[in-house]
Structures are given as structure tokens and as C-alpha cells.
Amino acid sequence: MAGVNVKSEIKPLKRVLLHRPGRELLNLTPNTLEELLFDDIPFLKVAQEEHDAFAQALRDNGVEVVYLEDLMTEVLDQNPDVREPFLKQFIEEAGIRTDRYQKIIFDYLNDNYPNNKDLVLKTMEGINLTELHTDKSNSLVDLVSEASKMVVAPMPNLYFTRDNFAMIGNGVSINRMYSVTRNRETIYGEYIFEYHPDFKDVPQYYSRYNTFHIEGGDILNLNEHVLAVGISQRTEPDAIDALAHNIFNDDTSPIDTILAFNIPNNRAMMHLDTVFTQIDTDKFTIHPGIMGPLTVFEITPEGDGIKVKETSGKLESILETYMGHPVELIPCGGGDRIAAEREQWNDGSNTLCIAPGVVCVYERNDVTNAVLEEKGIKLIVIPSAELSRGRGGPRCMSMPIWRED
């Protein structure tokens, strides 16, 4: 299955990208939570057990699981000349600006991590000043720095593989992330889609070097012809404009309509997939806060450019119009306000559909899960006590690479 093929949110999932939470979570501290976009510190051992259960549940249902860290390792193993430029770029993007520290960190990583898998995991984990064993008498910075200080910040959000690059039909958007702390995550996508034999020929619809932010949680493949993108806290309209131009200029792409949903700018609805996700041909889980009128912009090709038309209406009628059949919206928490707020906080409507009517859900959202079962949805329930502390559900933790047409 070389290349990518994702023209739906619900067609049978055959290949998916994950990242197993690693030692980067051990470098979260109460003082860095806000900067690193966490509300709490997950217990790594349990988070890994939960993530392994998620991966195994996918395998048990016929899905091939590939890991971000393994793809990047394969790039370095197969292209030895890439290791040095990757390391230098990683160090530069980590904010290391002085020649002295660039050399110290390069030598530390290159000498202590000859195995490429270990190196990749270390770049994700971050580097503590105490690891470097520098001569403090040579630098005022070293003398005044705390004894234990992260000189290279960790990337704890990496287990949310949905956001940093997104499959769109047979192409990919390599995203520019909203926050500085997450923008480094896309460096792995840059190398995978440049060098990995499975992915180097995939059309690229967006570049991590573009000016404007866009994240994968805001990108939903409604069907072969219609793409939905959220205008949100983390995705700017300018980025959607550029994405639309690139998709429409690709003669191989069947997408002829992009719907830009203007959603509230807040943490509870940070991405479009926290607002609604498709779970069957005619069913969606939704955030109850999105029941009112919505503003949606229809983007279509016109000549060498695009045409944008504003429309408004309820989510149900908008989806019915563009999908061509009636749909049913199932609110998180079953309509109970307290349950909805609690379970939305733990991503009750952020489900991963692996086939029509078959979805992965977090165990803890039992009110929403009971409603879904009543609606005839088959649930693959995964443990979530620690994974949920990162504020992302099964859809956030997965990037489909291949769905059957």
C-alpha cells in the first residue's frame, strides 16, 4: 500500500499512523504544562499500556498499524546521508541559536545515539542541560542557568498524529502548526514525504514552511468530492485558501468542493473534529454547542483560481446538502448538559471510525457510548484514564493512511 488513499471518514480503514507515547511525557512539569498545551501530566506507564491496547484493537480489526518513529527511522536507515542535515535542522528548529550549543548538542546526539531509532526517540524526548556535561566556566549562560533545565523542549503532543500532517484523498497537507511547541513535530513529516519509499511520490497540498496555520484536526474528508475544513483557533482562512488552490490545481484530485466551517474559537472546540465526527454513512457525533446556525463558506474552482460563496444554516441541513442524503446528529452526552460538558472535555465526540458503523471510543465516556450503542453503532472501547489527559480522543491519536474505496 504505497502512497495514501483517504477519501472518506468512514470507509474500511486498512493502514493507520500512530505514535506510541514515549519519554517526552516524563519531561512535562507543572511549570511547562501551559507552554506544552497540556492540562495535566499523564502517567507514562499506563498511557503506554492504554495506547498499546488501542493499537492492538485496530490490528484485531484488520488495520495495519505503522508508527511515526519507525517511518522516520526507516528514512535515516535507508538514507545515511540524511542523518546529519536532519540533526542540524532539528537543532535549529529547537531554538538553539549559538554555534557553541549547536555543536555541543549535535555531538551529543550523534555520538550517544548511533542507532537511528534511539536517535529519533531522543529528538522527541528533549534534552536536559544536565545531560550535556558542559564546562560551566566557559559560559555565563551555563553559570546562571538552573541545574536542571530543558535546553531542547520535549514534544509531548506527538501521540496526537492527526494534527501535524493530514491525508487528503491521495495527497497530504504537511501543516504549519498553531503553536511554536508543536510546529517542530512536522519535521518528521517533511523527511518521510521527501525520502520514504512508500510516501515520497505523494502530492503535497500544503507546506510546513507556509505562513499560515492549519492543523489536521480541522480537516475531514466527507467524501471523494467534498472536503470539510474548520476555521478555528488553530486553522486560519488564509491557509484554507492556499490549500484549496493546490488541491484544485492537482488534476488527479477528485475534490471539487471545500467547505470552510467557521467554528467558535475556544479550547473545547479547538478543532473541527472536536465539534463533529462521522461514524456511519448517515450518522455523526456532535458537540451540543454546535446545534445553532453555522456560517459555512463553499469553495469551488473557478478558472485558475477559486470561488467562495457564504452560506449559513444548521449543521444537519448543511451536511445533508453536500452529502446528498439525510443525516442524524448524535450529541455528546446524549443531550444531558452536565454529561455533555464532562464527556466533551474527554473527547466523547472525537471518535475514530474504522468501518461504517464501527468506531473506536474512550471507555470513560459511558453516557455517550450508551447512546451510540442504542443507535446501532458497534463500539471498540479502549481504556483512557491517562491518554485523555492530553485532551484528544481516538481520532486525534490516529492518522489514516489508507481506506478502501
PDB file of C-alpha atoms in Angstrom, residues 16-283:
ATOM      1  CA  VAL A  16      -3.043   3.979  10.097  1.00  0.00           C
ATOM      2  CA  LEU A  17      -0.229   6.084  11.561  1.00  0.00           C
ATOM      3  CA  LEU A  18       0.245   6.251  15.338  1.00  0.00           C
ATOM      4  CA  HIS A  19       2.925   7.424  17.757  1.00  0.00           C
ATOM      5  CA  ARG A  20       3.365   5.468  20.975  1.00  0.00           C
ATOM      6  CA  PRO A  21       3.708   7.953  23.873  1.00  0.00           C
ATOM      7  CA  GLY A  22       7.329   7.988  24.994  1.00  0.00           C
ATOM      8  CA  ARG A  23       9.700   9.574  27.458  1.00  0.00           C
ATOM      9  CA  GLU A  24       8.682  13.021  26.215  1.00  0.00           C
ATOM     10  CA  LEU A  25       5.804  12.769  28.728  1.00  0.00           C
ATOM     11  CA  LEU A  26       8.354  12.444  31.547  1.00  0.00           C
ATOM     12  CA  ASN A  27       9.637  15.916  30.688  1.00  0.00           C
ATOM     13  CA  LEU A  28       6.293  17.582  31.360  1.00  0.00           C
ATOM     14  CA  THR A  29       6.323  19.630  34.578  1.00  0.00           C
ATOM     15  CA  PRO A  30       3.642  21.753  36.259  1.00  0.00           C
ATOM     16  CA  ASN A  31       5.544  24.877  35.158  1.00  0.00           C
ATOM     17  CA  THR A  32       5.618  23.853  31.485  1.00  0.00           C
ATOM     18  CA  LEU A  33       2.092  22.462  31.092  1.00  0.00           C
ATOM     19  CA  GLU A  34       0.620  25.628  29.573  1.00  0.00           C
ATOM     20  CA  GLU A  35       3.517  26.119  27.174  1.00  0.00           C
ATOM     21  CA  LEU A  36       3.326  22.460  26.064  1.00  0.00           C
ATOM     22  CA  LEU A  37      -0.503  22.527  25.736  1.00  0.00           C
ATOM     23  CA  PHE A  38      -1.311  20.026  28.478  1.00  0.00           C
ATOM     24  CA  ASP A  39      -3.715  20.391  31.398  1.00  0.00           C
ATOM     25  CA  ASP A  40      -2.203  17.573  33.436  1.00  0.00           C
ATOM     26  CA  ILE A  41       0.700  15.118  33.421  1.00  0.00           C
ATOM     27  CA  PRO A  42      -0.192  11.617  32.181  1.00  0.00           C
ATOM     28  CA  PHE A  43       1.330   8.610  33.957  1.00  0.00           C
ATOM     29  CA  LEU A  44       3.570   7.281  31.172  1.00  0.00           C
ATOM     30  CA  LYS A  45       3.442   3.579  32.063  1.00  0.00           C
ATOM     31  CA  VAL A  46      -0.356   3.489  31.998  1.00  0.00           C
ATOM     32  CA  ALA A  47      -0.593   5.801  28.982  1.00  0.00           C
ATOM     33  CA  GLN A  48       1.605   3.358  27.037  1.00  0.00           C
ATOM     34  CA  GLU A  49      -0.493   0.387  28.155  1.00  0.00           C
ATOM     35  CA  GLU A  50      -3.643   2.199  27.008  1.00  0.00           C
ATOM     36  CA  HIS A  51      -2.048   3.162  23.701  1.00  0.00           C
ATOM     37  CA  ASP A  52      -0.886  -0.419  23.124  1.00  0.00           C
ATOM     38  CA  ALA A  53      -4.469  -1.573  23.724  1.00  0.00           C
ATOM     39  CA  PHE A  54      -5.650   0.981  21.135  1.00  0.00           C
ATOM     40  CA  ALA A  55      -3.119  -0.265  18.570  1.00  0.00           C
ATOM     41  CA  GLN A  56      -3.993  -3.902  19.242  1.00  0.00           C
ATOM     42  CA  ALA A  57      -7.718  -3.199  18.896  1.00  0.00           C
ATOM     43  CA  LEU A  58      -7.006  -1.718  15.471  1.00  0.00           C
ATOM     44  CA  ARG A  59      -4.913  -4.740  14.446  1.00  0.00           C
ATOM     45  CA  ASP A  60      -7.636  -7.096  15.676  1.00  0.00           C
ATOM     46  CA  ASN A  61      -9.967  -5.356  13.249  1.00  0.00           C
ATOM     47  CA  GLY A  62      -7.748  -5.768  10.224  1.00  0.00           C
ATOM     48  CA  VAL A  63      -5.855  -2.460  10.358  1.00  0.00           C
ATOM     49  CA  GLU A  64      -2.107  -2.288   9.733  1.00  0.00           C
ATOM     50  CA  VAL A  65      -0.536  -0.011  12.359  1.00  0.00           C
ATOM     51  CA  VAL A  66       2.608   1.926  11.445  1.00  0.00           C
ATOM     52  CA  TYR A  67       4.435   4.199  13.866  1.00  0.00           C
ATOM     53  CA  LEU A  68       5.777   7.680  13.175  1.00  0.00           C
ATOM     54  CA  GLU A  69       9.046   6.861  14.939  1.00  0.00           C
ATOM     55  CA  ASP A  70       9.527   3.743  12.773  1.00  0.00           C
ATOM     56  CA  LEU A  71       8.889   5.560   9.475  1.00  0.00           C
ATOM     57  CA  MET A  72      11.414   8.252  10.416  1.00  0.00           C
ATOM     58  CA  THR A  73      13.922   5.571  11.465  1.00  0.00           C
ATOM     59  CA  GLU A  74      13.487   3.841   8.098  1.00  0.00           C
ATOM     60  CA  VAL A  75      14.221   7.148   6.340  1.00  0.00           C
ATOM     61  CA  LEU A  76      17.505   7.525   8.241  1.00  0.00           C
ATOM     62  CA  ASP A  77      18.461   3.842   7.853  1.00  0.00           C
ATOM     63  CA  GLN A  78      17.856   3.896   4.098  1.00  0.00           C
ATOM     64  CA  ASN A  79      19.431   7.331   3.543  1.00  0.00           C
ATOM     65  CA  PRO A  80      22.539   7.612   5.769  1.00  0.00           C
ATOM     66  CA  ASP A  81      23.435  10.998   4.242  1.00  0.00           C
ATOM     67  CA  VAL A  82      20.189  12.446   5.629  1.00  0.00           C
ATOM     68  CA  ARG A  83      21.098  11.934   9.287  1.00  0.00           C
ATOM     69  CA  GLU A  84      23.410  14.973   9.550  1.00  0.00           C
ATOM     70  CA  PRO A  85      21.107  17.530   7.821  1.00  0.00           C
ATOM     71  CA  PHE A  86      18.141  16.194   9.806  1.00  0.00           C
ATOM     72  CA  LEU A  87      20.017  16.664  13.081  1.00  0.00           C
ATOM     73  CA  LYS A  88      21.189  20.155  12.179  1.00  0.00           C
ATOM     74  CA  GLN A  89      17.674  21.182  11.130  1.00  0.00           C
ATOM     75  CA  PHE A  90      16.186  19.662  14.297  1.00  0.00           C
ATOM     76  CA  ILE A  91      18.652  21.596  16.490  1.00  0.00           C
ATOM     77  CA  GLU A  92      17.996  24.870  14.647  1.00  0.00           C
ATOM     78  CA  GLU A  93      14.217  24.433  14.923  1.00  0.00           C
ATOM     79  CA  ALA A  94      14.578  23.610  18.621  1.00  0.00           C
ATOM     80  CA  GLY A  95      15.670  27.220  19.077  1.00  0.00           C
ATOM     81  CA  ILE A  96      19.373  26.537  19.620  1.00  0.00           C
ATOM     82  CA  ARG A  97      20.934  29.636  18.096  1.00  0.00           C
ATOM     83  CA  THR A  98      24.541  29.801  19.338  1.00  0.00           C
ATOM     84  CA  ASP A  99      27.255  27.997  17.383  1.00  0.00           C
ATOM     85  CA  ARG A 100      28.652  26.616  20.628  1.00  0.00           C
ATOM     86  CA  TYR A 101      25.435  24.925  21.719  1.00  0.00           C
ATOM     87  CA  GLN A 102      24.563  23.766  18.210  1.00  0.00           C
ATOM     88  CA  LYS A 103      27.871  21.883  18.138  1.00  0.00           C
ATOM     89  CA  ILE A 104      27.519  20.567  21.711  1.00  0.00           C
ATOM     90  CA  ILE A 105      24.025  19.184  21.051  1.00  0.00           C
ATOM     91  CA  PHE A 106      24.906  17.835  17.603  1.00  0.00           C
ATOM     92  CA  ASP A 107      27.913  15.956  19.002  1.00  0.00           C
ATOM     93  CA  TYR A 108      25.893  14.720  21.987  1.00  0.00           C
ATOM     94  CA  LEU A 109      23.106  13.287  19.809  1.00  0.00           C
ATOM     95  CA  ASN A 110      25.373  11.973  17.069  1.00  0.00           C
ATOM     96  CA  ASP A 111      27.857  10.290  19.412  1.00  0.00           C
ATOM     97  CA  ASN A 112      25.460   8.913  22.041  1.00  0.00           C
ATOM     98  CA  TYR A 113      22.683   7.713  19.737  1.00  0.00           C
ATOM     99  CA  PRO A 114      24.293   5.799  16.844  1.00  0.00           C
ATOM    100  CA  ASN A 115      21.118   3.719  16.464  1.00  0.00           C
ATOM    101  CA  ASN A 116      18.655   5.722  14.376  1.00  0.00           C
ATOM    102  CA  LYS A 117      15.562   4.569  16.282  1.00  0.00           C
ATOM    103  CA  ASP A 118      17.131   5.684  19.559  1.00  0.00           C
ATOM    104  CA  LEU A 119      18.070   8.997  17.941  1.00  0.00           C
ATOM    105  CA  VAL A 120      14.547   9.659  16.678  1.00  0.00           C
ATOM    106  CA  LEU A 121      13.030   8.861  20.084  1.00  0.00           C
ATOM    107  CA  LYS A 122      15.584  11.142  21.770  1.00  0.00           C
ATOM    108  CA  THR A 123      14.671  14.070  19.496  1.00  0.00           C
ATOM    109  CA  MET A 124      11.072  13.570  20.620  1.00  0.00           C
ATOM    110  CA  GLU A 125      12.006  13.275  24.306  1.00  0.00           C
ATOM    111  CA  GLY A 126      14.002  16.502  24.618  1.00  0.00           C
ATOM    112  CA  ILE A 127      17.382  17.207  26.209  1.00  0.00           C
ATOM    113  CA  ASN A 128      18.148  18.291  29.757  1.00  0.00           C
ATOM    114  CA  LEU A 129      21.114  20.577  30.427  1.00  0.00           C
ATOM    115  CA  THR A 130      22.491  18.041  32.921  1.00  0.00           C
ATOM    116  CA  GLU A 131      22.912  15.500  30.098  1.00  0.00           C
ATOM    117  CA  LEU A 132      25.418  17.651  28.222  1.00  0.00           C
ATOM    118  CA  HIS A 133      28.228  17.844  30.833  1.00  0.00           C
ATOM    119  CA  THR A 134      29.421  21.260  29.640  1.00  0.00           C
ATOM    120  CA  ASP A 135      32.247  23.209  31.259  1.00  0.00           C
ATOM    121  CA  LYS A 136      30.275  25.924  33.037  1.00  0.00           C
ATOM    122  CA  SER A 137      33.300  28.158  33.419  1.00  0.00           C
ATOM    123  CA  ASN A 138      33.212  28.773  29.656  1.00  0.00           C
ATOM    124  CA  SER A 139      29.790  30.366  29.576  1.00  0.00           C
ATOM    125  CA  LEU A 140      27.823  32.924  31.574  1.00  0.00           C
ATOM    126  CA  VAL A 141      24.618  31.292  30.304  1.00  0.00           C
ATOM    127  CA  ASP A 142      25.632  27.960  31.837  1.00  0.00           C
ATOM    128  CA  LEU A 143      26.615  29.530  35.139  1.00  0.00           C
ATOM    129  CA  VAL A 144      23.283  31.305  35.638  1.00  0.00           C
ATOM    130  CA  SER A 145      21.062  28.511  34.246  1.00  0.00           C
ATOM    131  CA  GLU A 146      19.175  26.214  36.595  1.00  0.00           C
ATOM    132  CA  ALA A 147      20.979  22.942  37.250  1.00  0.00           C
ATOM    133  CA  SER A 148      18.144  21.033  35.627  1.00  0.00           C
ATOM    134  CA  LYS A 149      16.774  22.823  32.572  1.00  0.00           C
ATOM    135  CA  MET A 150      15.392  21.549  29.282  1.00  0.00           C
ATOM    136  CA  VAL A 151      17.663  23.013  26.623  1.00  0.00           C
ATOM    137  CA  VAL A 152      15.624  21.194  23.953  1.00  0.00           C
ATOM    138  CA  ALA A 153      11.931  21.019  24.836  1.00  0.00           C
ATOM    139  CA  PRO A 154      10.069  17.706  24.580  1.00  0.00           C
ATOM    140  CA  MET A 155       7.246  17.033  22.095  1.00  0.00           C
ATOM    141  CA  PRO A 156       4.531  15.501  24.309  1.00  0.00           C
ATOM    142  CA  ASN A 157       1.727  16.174  21.815  1.00  0.00           C
ATOM    143  CA  LEU A 158       3.203  13.811  19.225  1.00  0.00           C
ATOM    144  CA  TYR A 159       0.824  10.991  20.136  1.00  0.00           C
ATOM    145  CA  PHE A 160      -1.880  13.112  18.503  1.00  0.00           C
ATOM    146  CA  THR A 161      -0.733  12.158  14.995  1.00  0.00           C
ATOM    147  CA  ARG A 162      -3.860  13.662  13.411  1.00  0.00           C
ATOM    148  CA  ASP A 163      -2.586  17.220  13.533  1.00  0.00           C
ATOM    149  CA  ASN A 164       0.894  17.571  12.089  1.00  0.00           C
ATOM    150  CA  PHE A 165       0.134  16.215   8.627  1.00  0.00           C
ATOM    151  CA  ALA A 166      -3.172  15.176   7.132  1.00  0.00           C
ATOM    152  CA  MET A 167      -4.087  12.808   4.293  1.00  0.00           C
ATOM    153  CA  ILE A 168      -6.476  14.343   1.758  1.00  0.00           C
ATOM    154  CA  GLY A 169      -7.561  11.875  -0.930  1.00  0.00           C
ATOM    155  CA  ASN A 170      -4.282  10.708  -2.482  1.00  0.00           C
ATOM    156  CA  GLY A 171      -2.305  13.729  -1.245  1.00  0.00           C
ATOM    157  CA  VAL A 172      -1.038  15.196   2.010  1.00  0.00           C
ATOM    158  CA  SER A 173      -1.063  18.522   3.809  1.00  0.00           C
ATOM    159  CA  ILE A 174       2.160  18.964   5.816  1.00  0.00           C
ATOM    160  CA  ASN A 175       0.887  21.513   8.257  1.00  0.00           C
ATOM    161  CA  ARG A 176       2.164  24.661   9.880  1.00  0.00           C
ATOM    162  CA  MET A 177       1.023  24.243  13.468  1.00  0.00           C
ATOM    163  CA  TYR A 178      -0.617  26.905  15.594  1.00  0.00           C
ATOM    164  CA  SER A 179       1.852  26.796  18.476  1.00  0.00           C
ATOM    165  CA  VAL A 180       5.633  27.006  18.426  1.00  0.00           C
ATOM    166  CA  THR A 181       5.920  23.945  20.626  1.00  0.00           C
ATOM    167  CA  ARG A 182       4.073  21.790  18.076  1.00  0.00           C
ATOM    168  CA  ASN A 183       5.496  23.206  14.862  1.00  0.00           C
ATOM    169  CA  ARG A 184       8.679  21.136  15.280  1.00  0.00           C
ATOM    170  CA  GLU A 185       6.588  17.945  15.127  1.00  0.00           C
ATOM    171  CA  THR A 186       6.096  18.336  11.383  1.00  0.00           C
ATOM    172  CA  ILE A 187       9.821  17.944  10.690  1.00  0.00           C
ATOM    173  CA  TYR A 188       9.285  14.164  10.671  1.00  0.00           C
ATOM    174  CA  GLY A 189       6.571  14.533   8.038  1.00  0.00           C
ATOM    175  CA  GLU A 190       8.892  16.646   5.902  1.00  0.00           C
ATOM    176  CA  TYR A 191      11.501  13.867   5.782  1.00  0.00           C
ATOM    177  CA  ILE A 192       9.029  10.975   5.465  1.00  0.00           C
ATOM    178  CA  PHE A 193       7.279  12.554   2.476  1.00  0.00           C
ATOM    179  CA  GLU A 194      10.599  13.516   0.912  1.00  0.00           C
ATOM    180  CA  TYR A 195      12.521  10.245   1.335  1.00  0.00           C
ATOM    181  CA  HIS A 196      10.404   7.265   2.464  1.00  0.00           C
ATOM    182  CA  PRO A 197       9.774   4.893  -0.474  1.00  0.00           C
ATOM    183  CA  ASP A 198       6.087   4.497   0.476  1.00  0.00           C
ATOM    184  CA  PHE A 199       5.411   8.233   0.580  1.00  0.00           C
ATOM    185  CA  LYS A 200       7.952  10.223  -1.470  1.00  0.00           C
ATOM    186  CA  ASP A 201       5.662  10.401  -4.522  1.00  0.00           C
ATOM    187  CA  VAL A 202       2.573  11.646  -2.645  1.00  0.00           C
ATOM    188  CA  PRO A 203       1.333  15.074  -3.877  1.00  0.00           C
ATOM    189  CA  GLN A 204       1.866  17.762  -1.201  1.00  0.00           C
ATOM    190  CA  TYR A 205      -1.019  20.241  -0.879  1.00  0.00           C
ATOM    191  CA  TYR A 206       0.458  22.374   1.908  1.00  0.00           C
ATOM    192  CA  SER A 207       3.947  23.066   3.230  1.00  0.00           C
ATOM    193  CA  ARG A 208       5.112  23.427   6.811  1.00  0.00           C
ATOM    194  CA  TYR A 209       7.021  26.496   5.587  1.00  0.00           C
ATOM    195  CA  ASN A 210       3.842  28.363   4.603  1.00  0.00           C
ATOM    196  CA  THR A 211       2.974  31.462   6.618  1.00  0.00           C
ATOM    197  CA  PHE A 212      -0.468  30.479   7.873  1.00  0.00           C
ATOM    198  CA  HIS A 213      -1.534  27.858  10.410  1.00  0.00           C
ATOM    199  CA  ILE A 214      -3.542  24.745   9.631  1.00  0.00           C
ATOM    200  CA  GLU A 215      -3.900  21.527  11.665  1.00  0.00           C
ATOM    201  CA  GLY A 216      -5.136  18.056  10.763  1.00  0.00           C
ATOM    202  CA  GLY A 217      -7.877  18.018  13.373  1.00  0.00           C
ATOM    203  CA  ASP A 218      -9.629  20.633  11.255  1.00  0.00           C
ATOM    204  CA  ILE A 219      -9.557  18.510   8.076  1.00  0.00           C
ATOM    205  CA  LEU A 220     -12.344  15.989   7.368  1.00  0.00           C
ATOM    206  CA  ASN A 221     -12.769  14.001   4.139  1.00  0.00           C
ATOM    207  CA  LEU A 222     -16.583  13.959   3.893  1.00  0.00           C
ATOM    208  CA  ASN A 223     -16.496  12.011   0.637  1.00  0.00           C
ATOM    209  CA  GLU A 224     -14.466  11.717  -2.555  1.00  0.00           C
ATOM    210  CA  HIS A 225     -15.597  15.140  -3.791  1.00  0.00           C
ATOM    211  CA  VAL A 226     -16.131  17.186  -0.614  1.00  0.00           C
ATOM    212  CA  LEU A 227     -13.529  18.219   1.968  1.00  0.00           C
ATOM    213  CA  ALA A 228     -14.508  19.971   5.208  1.00  0.00           C
ATOM    214  CA  VAL A 229     -12.009  22.289   6.944  1.00  0.00           C
ATOM    215  CA  GLY A 230     -12.559  24.192  10.169  1.00  0.00           C
ATOM    216  CA  ILE A 231     -11.765  27.892  10.566  1.00  0.00           C
ATOM    217  CA  SER A 232     -10.788  27.541  14.199  1.00  0.00           C
ATOM    218  CA  GLN A 233      -8.442  28.546  16.969  1.00  0.00           C
ATOM    219  CA  ARG A 234      -5.706  26.665  15.091  1.00  0.00           C
ATOM    220  CA  THR A 235      -6.531  26.984  11.378  1.00  0.00           C
ATOM    221  CA  GLU A 236      -6.558  30.310   9.539  1.00  0.00           C
ATOM    222  CA  PRO A 237      -8.714  31.133   6.494  1.00  0.00           C
ATOM    223  CA  ASP A 238      -5.584  32.140   4.531  1.00  0.00           C
ATOM    224  CA  ALA A 239      -4.291  28.571   4.903  1.00  0.00           C
ATOM    225  CA  ILE A 240      -7.578  27.138   3.608  1.00  0.00           C
ATOM    226  CA  ASP A 241      -7.352  29.454   0.576  1.00  0.00           C
ATOM    227  CA  ALA A 242      -3.863  28.144  -0.227  1.00  0.00           C
ATOM    228  CA  LEU A 243      -4.893  24.533   0.388  1.00  0.00           C
ATOM    229  CA  ALA A 244      -7.875  24.935  -1.964  1.00  0.00           C
ATOM    230  CA  HIS A 245      -5.709  26.370  -4.758  1.00  0.00           C
ATOM    231  CA  ASN A 246      -3.267  23.461  -4.501  1.00  0.00           C
ATOM    232  CA  ILE A 247      -5.947  20.758  -4.392  1.00  0.00           C
ATOM    233  CA  PHE A 248      -7.880  22.207  -7.332  1.00  0.00           C
ATOM    234  CA  ASN A 249      -4.653  22.557  -9.344  1.00  0.00           C
ATOM    235  CA  ASP A 250      -3.955  18.827  -8.944  1.00  0.00           C
ATOM    236  CA  ASP A 251      -5.622  17.187 -11.944  1.00  0.00           C
ATOM    237  CA  THR A 252      -5.605  13.813 -10.183  1.00  0.00           C
ATOM    238  CA  SER A 253      -7.703  15.032  -7.219  1.00  0.00           C
ATOM    239  CA  PRO A 254     -11.465  14.420  -7.462  1.00  0.00           C
ATOM    240  CA  ILE A 255     -12.207  17.040  -4.785  1.00  0.00           C
ATOM    241  CA  ASP A 256     -14.349  19.806  -6.298  1.00  0.00           C
ATOM    242  CA  THR A 257     -15.796  21.412  -3.143  1.00  0.00           C
ATOM    243  CA  ILE A 258     -14.184  22.560   0.100  1.00  0.00           C
ATOM    244  CA  LEU A 259     -16.457  23.608   2.961  1.00  0.00           C
ATOM    245  CA  ALA A 260     -14.849  26.011   5.440  1.00  0.00           C
ATOM    246  CA  PHE A 261     -16.774  25.787   8.733  1.00  0.00           C
ATOM    247  CA  ASN A 262     -16.461  28.838  10.971  1.00  0.00           C
ATOM    248  CA  ILE A 263     -16.439  27.326  14.465  1.00  0.00           C
ATOM    249  CA  PRO A 264     -16.140  29.017  17.882  1.00  0.00           C
ATOM    250  CA  ASN A 265     -12.604  29.937  18.923  1.00  0.00           C
ATOM    251  CA  ASN A 266     -12.200  28.167  22.259  1.00  0.00           C
ATOM    252  CA  ARG A 267     -10.366  25.213  23.827  1.00  0.00           C
ATOM    253  CA  ALA A 268     -13.421  22.934  23.928  1.00  0.00           C
ATOM    254  CA  MET A 269     -13.799  23.315  20.165  1.00  0.00           C
ATOM    255  CA  MET A 270     -10.148  23.735  19.190  1.00  0.00           C
ATOM    256  CA  HIS A 271     -10.585  21.646  16.011  1.00  0.00           C
ATOM    257  CA  LEU A 272     -13.451  20.746  13.713  1.00  0.00           C
ATOM    258  CA  ASP A 273     -13.173  17.088  14.782  1.00  0.00           C
ATOM    259  CA  THR A 274     -13.959  18.060  18.372  1.00  0.00           C
ATOM    260  CA  VAL A 275     -17.207  19.542  17.015  1.00  0.00           C
ATOM    261  CA  PHE A 276     -18.371  16.641  14.866  1.00  0.00           C
ATOM    262  CA  THR A 277     -17.074  13.321  13.514  1.00  0.00           C
ATOM    263  CA  GLN A 278     -18.737  10.910  11.101  1.00  0.00           C
ATOM    264  CA  ILE A 279     -19.450   7.426  12.451  1.00  0.00           C
ATOM    265  CA  ASP A 280     -21.701   5.891   9.772  1.00  0.00           C
ATOM    266  CA  THR A 281     -22.969   6.703   6.298  1.00  0.00           C
ATOM    267  CA  ASP A 282     -25.743   8.807   7.838  1.00  0.00           C
ATOM    268  CA  LYS A 283     -24.646   9.461  11.434  1.00  0.00           C
TER     269      LYS A 283
END
